[in-house]
């Protein structure tokens, strides 16, 4: 028990192993070469085989981890289908490889498929002047602007080419896997049209990255949609989830441990974002600030360019949300850098 959450499986599965979280649903982990060093994948009983939910990134280490799983705990049963929750590389990275290798249909949301395809077709598209200018106009330094602008190439290094076709999952769909019936939910904010699956009968929520036990999922504004309000969409999705899903559901998330306490955690996440907004309002009350100047107010540790690019994009998500709520307004630009003030 921690923060009101209950973790029924306090130890995660070792690489190459699985934990049966309920009969017919296996939890495995794939390594990630980041500070967040793993992603959860789930194998769901699908009659004569396993449906796979999420894949890990498209590198040799993850391929090898899949080989170990397939030769070990998954041996003797085929893979049937591949479900991908969202287009981030830790979830969709090996979708192409797995689907080709095992002839699996890919089930995902349209936005996940097209989002991945878009970057894959044109990884350099983000490195264009309108996007660079957007970051510079908000006060981001040249080095970090470069990191954000070339992120498409980094993405592509972690993602294998998608299969040419997919089966679309839409919110409100019913998906039958083996004997289980899942309702398809989607949520925005962390990634557009992120897929979640809920088995009402057994009170099981495959929550992807929408609700994690101990970290607040990244919510970012990107230059391609400069006035986007993903934080508003994220908060809306959290509220919808707490209405639709019972409080005592077992949450099977994309990272960290499965847990009970969905409504508690949703409350904490909403509070976390409210606190950040309050801190931003405080600092913008005395003098106009740029988005870049707000970053150290929200993120206290030193950040490398990669972390800074995410921190900056998350600050912008708060800024756009607060502009939308009328809590901030734009002030005068200084040296071409936009500044905002609290109302
Ligand atoms: Zn994600
Ligand atoms: Zn993730």
Short mmCIF file of C-alpha atoms and ligand atoms in Angstrom, two decimals:
data_model
loop_
_atom_site.label_atom_id
_atom_site.label_comp_id
_atom_site.label_asym_id
_atom_site.label_seq_id
_atom_site.Cartn_x
_atom_site.Cartn_y
_atom_site.Cartn_z
CA UNK A 1 0.00 0.00 0.00
CA UNK A 2 1.40 3.37 -1.02
CA UNK A 3 -0.43 6.66 -1.46
CA UNK A 4 -3.64 4.73 -1.14
CA UNK A 5 -2.70 2.47 -4.05
CA UNK A 6 -2.40 -1.29 -3.68
CA UNK A 7 0.17 -3.20 -5.71
CA UNK A 8 -0.86 -6.87 -5.88
CA UNK A 9 2.37 -7.84 -7.67
CA UNK A 10 5.16 -5.92 -5.93
CA UNK A 11 7.90 -7.55 -8.01
CA UNK A 12 7.95 -7.13 -11.77
CA UNK A 13 8.66 -10.11 -14.05
CA UNK A 14 12.32 -10.68 -14.85
CA UNK A 15 13.38 -10.37 -18.51
CA UNK A 16 12.25 -13.47 -20.38
CA UNK A 17 9.65 -14.33 -17.73
CA UNK A 18 5.99 -13.57 -17.27
CA UNK A 19 3.61 -13.14 -14.35
CA UNK A 20 0.04 -14.33 -14.73
CA UNK A 21 -1.89 -11.36 -13.32
CA UNK A 22 -5.26 -13.07 -13.77
CA UNK A 23 -5.96 -16.40 -15.46
CA UNK A 24 -5.16 -15.95 -19.15
CA UNK A 25 -3.42 -12.57 -18.94
CA UNK A 26 0.37 -12.58 -18.75
CA UNK A 27 2.51 -9.58 -17.88
CA UNK A 28 6.02 -9.29 -19.33
CA UNK A 29 8.54 -6.49 -19.54
CA UNK A 30 10.77 -5.23 -22.30
CA UNK A 31 13.91 -3.23 -21.50
CA UNK A 32 14.22 0.41 -22.59
CA UNK A 33 17.53 2.29 -22.91
CA UNK A 34 16.18 5.34 -21.04
CA UNK A 35 15.86 6.50 -17.47
CA UNK A 36 12.42 4.87 -17.57
CA UNK A 37 14.05 1.54 -18.27
CA UNK A 38 11.16 -0.75 -19.15
CA UNK A 39 7.77 -0.99 -20.81
CA UNK A 40 5.07 -3.49 -19.91
CA UNK A 41 3.60 -5.79 -22.52
CA UNK A 42 0.65 -8.08 -21.95
CA UNK A 43 -0.31 -11.39 -23.51
CA UNK A 44 -4.03 -12.01 -23.48
CA UNK A 45 -5.56 -15.47 -23.94
CA UNK A 46 -7.13 -15.44 -27.40
CA UNK A 47 -8.45 -19.00 -27.71
CA UNK A 48 -5.74 -21.00 -29.42
CA UNK A 49 -3.01 -18.47 -28.77
CA UNK A 50 -1.97 -15.14 -27.29
CA UNK A 51 -2.98 -11.68 -28.37
CA UNK A 52 -0.08 -9.29 -27.79
CA UNK A 53 -0.62 -5.82 -26.33
CA UNK A 54 2.31 -3.45 -27.08
CA UNK A 55 5.78 -4.39 -28.22
CA UNK A 56 8.78 -2.47 -26.84
CA UNK A 57 11.10 -0.39 -29.04
CA UNK A 58 12.48 -1.68 -32.33
CA UNK A 59 16.02 -2.57 -31.33
CA UNK A 60 18.08 -5.76 -31.16
CA UNK A 61 17.80 -6.03 -27.36
CA UNK A 62 14.01 -6.03 -27.52
CA UNK A 63 13.95 -8.51 -30.40
CA UNK A 64 16.15 -10.79 -28.32
CA UNK A 65 13.83 -10.35 -25.32
CA UNK A 66 10.89 -11.41 -27.48
CA UNK A 67 12.83 -14.46 -28.72
CA UNK A 68 13.51 -15.47 -25.11
CA UNK A 69 9.84 -15.09 -24.20
CA UNK A 70 8.69 -17.03 -27.24
CA UNK A 71 11.14 -19.86 -26.61
CA UNK A 72 10.23 -19.90 -22.91
CA UNK A 73 6.91 -19.08 -21.26
CA UNK A 74 5.08 -18.50 -24.55
CA UNK A 75 6.26 -21.65 -26.31
CA UNK A 76 3.62 -24.09 -27.46
CA UNK A 77 1.00 -21.47 -28.29
CA UNK A 78 0.91 -19.23 -31.31
CA UNK A 79 0.52 -15.45 -31.34
CA UNK A 80 -2.84 -14.43 -32.77
CA UNK A 81 -3.11 -10.65 -32.97
CA UNK A 82 -1.15 -7.55 -32.12
CA UNK A 83 -2.81 -4.65 -30.33
CA UNK A 84 -0.92 -1.37 -30.06
CA UNK A 85 -2.12 1.26 -27.59
CA UNK A 86 -0.37 4.33 -29.02
CA UNK A 87 2.29 5.48 -31.43
CA UNK A 88 5.13 6.10 -28.96
CA UNK A 89 8.16 4.00 -29.90
CA UNK A 90 8.21 2.00 -26.66
CA UNK A 91 4.73 0.69 -27.53
CA UNK A 92 4.67 0.47 -31.34
CA UNK A 93 8.40 0.00 -32.04
CA UNK A 94 8.37 -3.69 -32.95
CA UNK A 95 4.83 -3.80 -34.36
CA UNK A 96 6.10 -4.17 -37.92
CA UNK A 97 8.61 -6.86 -37.00
CA UNK A 98 6.18 -8.90 -34.89
CA UNK A 99 3.33 -8.65 -37.37
CA UNK A 100 5.50 -9.73 -40.30
CA UNK A 101 7.30 -12.46 -38.44
CA UNK A 102 4.11 -14.08 -37.07
CA UNK A 103 1.66 -12.90 -39.69
CA UNK A 104 -0.35 -10.98 -37.09
CA UNK A 105 -3.02 -8.42 -37.86
CA UNK A 106 -2.30 -5.06 -36.22
CA UNK A 107 -5.16 -3.55 -34.24
CA UNK A 108 -4.80 0.07 -33.19
CA UNK A 109 -6.46 3.47 -33.37
CA UNK A 110 -6.38 5.32 -36.64
CA UNK A 111 -4.40 8.17 -35.13
CA UNK A 112 -1.79 5.79 -33.72
CA UNK A 113 -1.30 4.14 -37.09
CA UNK A 114 -1.25 7.36 -39.07
CA UNK A 115 0.87 9.17 -36.48
CA UNK A 116 3.58 6.54 -36.74
CA UNK A 117 3.28 6.33 -40.51
CA UNK A 118 3.52 10.10 -40.84
CA UNK A 119 6.84 10.31 -39.02
CA UNK A 120 8.12 7.23 -40.82
CA UNK A 121 7.36 8.71 -44.24
CA UNK A 122 8.87 12.08 -43.46
CA UNK A 123 11.16 11.96 -40.40
CA UNK A 124 12.78 15.30 -41.28
CA UNK A 125 9.51 17.22 -41.57
CA UNK A 126 9.78 18.67 -38.08
CA UNK A 127 13.08 20.27 -38.97
CA UNK A 128 11.47 23.18 -40.79
CA UNK A 129 11.65 26.89 -40.12
CA UNK A 130 8.07 27.41 -38.90
CA UNK A 131 8.68 24.78 -36.21
CA UNK A 132 12.15 26.01 -35.21
CA UNK A 133 10.82 29.55 -35.01
CA UNK A 134 7.99 28.40 -32.77
CA UNK A 135 10.46 27.04 -30.21
CA UNK A 136 12.81 30.02 -30.43
CA UNK A 137 9.87 32.41 -30.08
CA UNK A 138 9.06 30.75 -26.75
CA UNK A 139 12.61 31.29 -25.55
CA UNK A 140 14.01 27.78 -26.03
CA UNK A 141 17.77 27.71 -26.54
CA UNK A 142 19.24 26.77 -29.91
CA UNK A 143 20.61 23.40 -28.74
CA UNK A 144 17.31 22.14 -27.38
CA UNK A 145 15.46 23.54 -30.40
CA UNK A 146 17.77 21.39 -32.49
CA UNK A 147 16.99 18.32 -30.37
CA UNK A 148 13.23 18.80 -30.75
CA UNK A 149 13.44 19.58 -34.44
CA UNK A 150 15.34 16.42 -35.28
CA UNK A 151 13.26 14.14 -33.11
CA UNK A 152 11.63 12.44 -36.12
CA UNK A 153 14.95 10.80 -37.01
CA UNK A 154 15.39 9.60 -33.42
CA UNK A 155 11.86 8.16 -33.46
CA UNK A 156 12.51 6.26 -36.65
CA UNK A 157 15.59 4.59 -35.17
CA UNK A 158 13.28 2.99 -32.58
CA UNK A 159 10.42 1.90 -34.85
CA UNK A 160 10.31 -0.89 -37.43
CA UNK A 161 8.30 -0.25 -40.61
CA UNK A 162 4.60 -0.71 -39.94
CA UNK A 163 2.63 -3.42 -41.72
CA UNK A 164 0.83 -2.02 -44.78
CA UNK A 165 -2.63 -2.50 -43.30
CA UNK A 166 -4.24 -2.27 -39.88
CA UNK A 167 -7.58 -2.92 -38.21
CA UNK A 168 -8.98 0.18 -36.65
CA UNK A 169 -10.00 0.23 -32.99
CA UNK A 170 -12.54 2.93 -32.16
CA UNK A 171 -13.82 4.08 -28.77
CA UNK A 172 -17.07 2.26 -28.06
CA UNK A 173 -16.03 -0.88 -29.96
CA UNK A 174 -16.28 -4.27 -28.35
CA UNK A 175 -13.26 -6.50 -28.75
CA UNK A 176 -13.49 -10.18 -28.02
CA UNK A 177 -10.25 -11.88 -27.06
CA UNK A 178 -10.75 -15.54 -26.24
CA UNK A 179 -13.59 -15.78 -23.74
CA UNK A 180 -13.21 -12.18 -22.62
CA UNK A 181 -15.06 -9.16 -23.89
CA UNK A 182 -13.28 -5.83 -23.74
CA UNK A 183 -14.71 -2.37 -24.30
CA UNK A 184 -12.42 -0.09 -26.27
CA UNK A 185 -11.75 3.31 -24.76
CA UNK A 186 -9.52 6.02 -26.15
CA UNK A 187 -7.97 8.95 -24.37
CA UNK A 188 -6.03 11.99 -25.49
CA UNK A 189 -3.42 14.17 -23.85
CA UNK A 190 -0.45 11.81 -23.56
CA UNK A 191 -0.84 10.59 -27.13
CA UNK A 192 -3.75 11.25 -29.44
CA UNK A 193 -6.40 8.52 -29.48
CA UNK A 194 -4.51 6.24 -27.12
CA UNK A 195 -6.30 2.89 -26.83
CA UNK A 196 -7.33 1.36 -23.50
CA UNK A 197 -9.20 -1.92 -23.03
CA UNK A 198 -11.64 -2.56 -20.22
CA UNK A 199 -13.11 -5.92 -19.25
CA UNK A 200 -16.11 -4.93 -17.17
CA UNK A 201 -16.94 -8.46 -16.07
CA UNK A 202 -13.54 -8.91 -14.42
CA UNK A 203 -12.92 -5.23 -13.65
CA UNK A 204 -9.64 -5.13 -15.57
CA UNK A 205 -8.31 -1.99 -17.24
CA UNK A 206 -5.42 -2.14 -19.67
CA UNK A 207 -4.63 1.54 -19.22
CA UNK A 208 -1.55 1.99 -21.45
CA UNK A 209 0.23 5.24 -20.46
CA UNK A 210 -2.90 7.17 -19.55
CA UNK A 211 -2.75 6.36 -15.82
CA UNK A 212 0.56 5.25 -14.30
CA UNK A 213 1.05 4.56 -10.60
CA UNK A 214 4.02 6.76 -9.78
CA UNK A 215 4.83 9.00 -12.71
CA UNK A 216 2.71 11.63 -14.33
CA UNK A 217 2.46 10.73 -18.03
CA UNK A 218 4.06 13.31 -20.30
CA UNK A 219 1.59 15.79 -21.79
CA UNK A 220 3.17 17.97 -24.45
CA UNK A 221 2.42 20.66 -26.98
CA UNK A 222 4.29 20.18 -30.27
CA UNK A 223 5.10 22.83 -32.84
CA UNK A 224 2.85 21.27 -35.46
CA UNK A 225 -0.18 22.19 -33.34
CA UNK A 226 1.07 25.28 -31.51
CA UNK A 227 -2.26 26.18 -29.96
CA UNK A 228 -3.15 22.62 -29.00
CA UNK A 229 -4.52 22.02 -25.51
CA UNK A 230 -3.53 18.43 -24.72
CA UNK A 231 -3.70 19.05 -20.96
CA UNK A 232 -7.38 19.95 -21.23
CA UNK A 233 -7.92 16.74 -23.24
CA UNK A 234 -5.92 14.73 -20.72
CA UNK A 235 -7.89 16.02 -17.73
CA UNK A 236 -11.12 15.41 -19.62
CA UNK A 237 -10.04 11.84 -20.32
CA UNK A 238 -9.15 11.24 -16.66
CA UNK A 239 -12.56 12.49 -15.57
CA UNK A 240 -14.26 10.28 -18.16
CA UNK A 241 -12.26 7.25 -16.99
CA UNK A 242 -13.22 7.77 -13.36
CA UNK A 243 -16.87 7.89 -14.42
CA UNK A 244 -16.70 4.87 -16.71
CA UNK A 245 -14.42 2.53 -14.76
CA UNK A 246 -15.12 1.24 -11.27
CA UNK A 247 -12.82 2.32 -8.44
CA UNK A 248 -11.72 -1.23 -7.61
CA UNK A 249 -10.61 -2.19 -11.12
CA UNK A 250 -7.19 -3.79 -11.48
CA UNK A 251 -5.14 -1.36 -13.59
CA UNK A 252 -2.60 -2.92 -15.94
CA UNK A 253 -0.49 0.06 -17.07
CA UNK A 254 2.16 0.54 -19.75
CA UNK A 255 4.91 1.19 -17.20
CA UNK A 256 5.58 0.37 -13.55
CA UNK A 257 3.43 -1.95 -11.46
CA UNK A 258 -0.21 -3.04 -11.84
CA UNK A 259 -2.32 -1.46 -9.13
CA UNK A 260 -5.68 -0.99 -7.47
CA UNK A 261 -6.78 2.55 -6.73
CA UNK A 262 -7.68 4.01 -10.11
CA UNK A 263 -9.86 6.82 -8.77
CA UNK A 264 -7.26 7.75 -6.13
CA UNK A 265 -4.53 7.90 -8.74
CA UNK A 266 -6.68 9.92 -11.14
CA UNK A 267 -7.32 12.39 -8.29
CA UNK A 268 -3.56 12.65 -7.64
CA UNK A 269 -2.79 13.27 -11.31
CA UNK A 270 -5.41 16.00 -11.56
CA UNK A 271 -4.03 17.58 -8.36
CA UNK A 272 -0.48 17.39 -9.71
CA UNK A 273 -1.45 19.40 -12.80
CA UNK A 274 -3.43 21.90 -10.73
CA UNK A 275 -0.39 22.46 -8.51
CA UNK A 276 1.79 23.06 -11.55
CA UNK A 277 -0.69 25.58 -12.92
CA UNK A 278 -0.74 27.36 -9.56
CA UNK A 279 3.08 27.53 -9.50
CA UNK A 280 3.13 28.93 -13.04
CA UNK A 281 0.48 31.52 -12.16
CA UNK A 282 2.55 32.58 -9.14
CA UNK A 283 5.71 33.14 -11.13
CA UNK A 284 3.88 34.97 -13.93
CA UNK A 285 2.14 37.32 -11.52
CA UNK A 286 5.12 39.51 -10.73
CA UNK A 287 6.72 39.81 -14.15
CA UNK A 288 6.01 38.51 -17.66
CA UNK A 289 7.73 35.17 -18.33
CA UNK A 290 8.47 33.11 -21.42
CA UNK A 291 7.72 29.39 -21.54
CA UNK A 292 11.46 28.65 -21.30
CA UNK A 293 11.74 30.79 -18.18
CA UNK A 294 8.97 28.80 -16.56
CA UNK A 295 10.71 25.44 -17.03
CA UNK A 296 12.94 25.72 -13.91
CA UNK A 297 9.89 26.70 -11.87
CA UNK A 298 8.27 23.37 -12.67
CA UNK A 299 11.33 21.13 -13.13
CA UNK A 300 13.90 21.67 -10.42
CA UNK A 301 16.66 19.29 -11.50
CA UNK A 302 19.23 20.04 -14.21
CA UNK A 303 17.99 18.74 -17.56
CA UNK A 304 19.92 17.45 -20.57
CA UNK A 305 18.67 18.62 -24.01
CA UNK A 306 16.49 15.50 -24.40
CA UNK A 307 14.85 15.97 -20.98
CA UNK A 308 14.66 19.73 -21.56
CA UNK A 309 12.75 19.23 -24.81
CA UNK A 310 10.10 17.18 -22.98
CA UNK A 311 10.03 19.53 -19.99
CA UNK A 312 9.62 22.54 -22.23
CA UNK A 313 6.85 20.89 -24.25
CA UNK A 314 5.07 19.92 -21.03
CA UNK A 315 5.32 23.49 -19.70
CA UNK A 316 3.78 24.68 -22.96
CA UNK A 317 0.90 22.26 -22.37
CA UNK A 318 0.25 23.98 -19.04
CA UNK A 319 0.62 27.41 -20.61
CA UNK A 320 -1.87 26.65 -23.39
CA UNK A 321 -4.29 25.16 -20.87
CA UNK A 322 -4.04 28.26 -18.65
CA UNK A 323 -4.47 30.57 -21.66
CA UNK A 324 -7.58 28.59 -22.54
CA UNK A 325 -8.88 28.89 -18.99
CA UNK A 326 -8.19 32.62 -18.94
CA UNK A 327 -5.58 32.28 -16.18
CA UNK A 328 -2.76 33.62 -18.37
CA UNK A 329 -2.64 36.16 -21.17
CA UNK A 330 0.09 37.11 -23.59
CA UNK A 331 2.05 40.21 -22.68
CA UNK A 332 4.45 42.20 -24.86
CA UNK A 333 7.12 40.23 -26.72
CA UNK A 334 10.68 41.00 -25.67
CA UNK A 335 13.42 40.58 -28.29
CA UNK A 336 11.03 38.41 -30.30
CA UNK A 337 10.31 36.12 -27.33
CA UNK A 338 6.72 35.76 -26.24
CA UNK A 339 5.97 36.44 -22.58
CA UNK A 340 2.85 35.77 -20.61
CA UNK A 341 1.36 37.18 -17.46
CA UNK A 342 -1.06 35.80 -14.91
CA UNK A 343 -4.50 37.33 -14.83
ZN1 LIG B 1 3.52 6.87 -24.22
ZN1 LIG B 2 5.16 4.41 -22.70
#
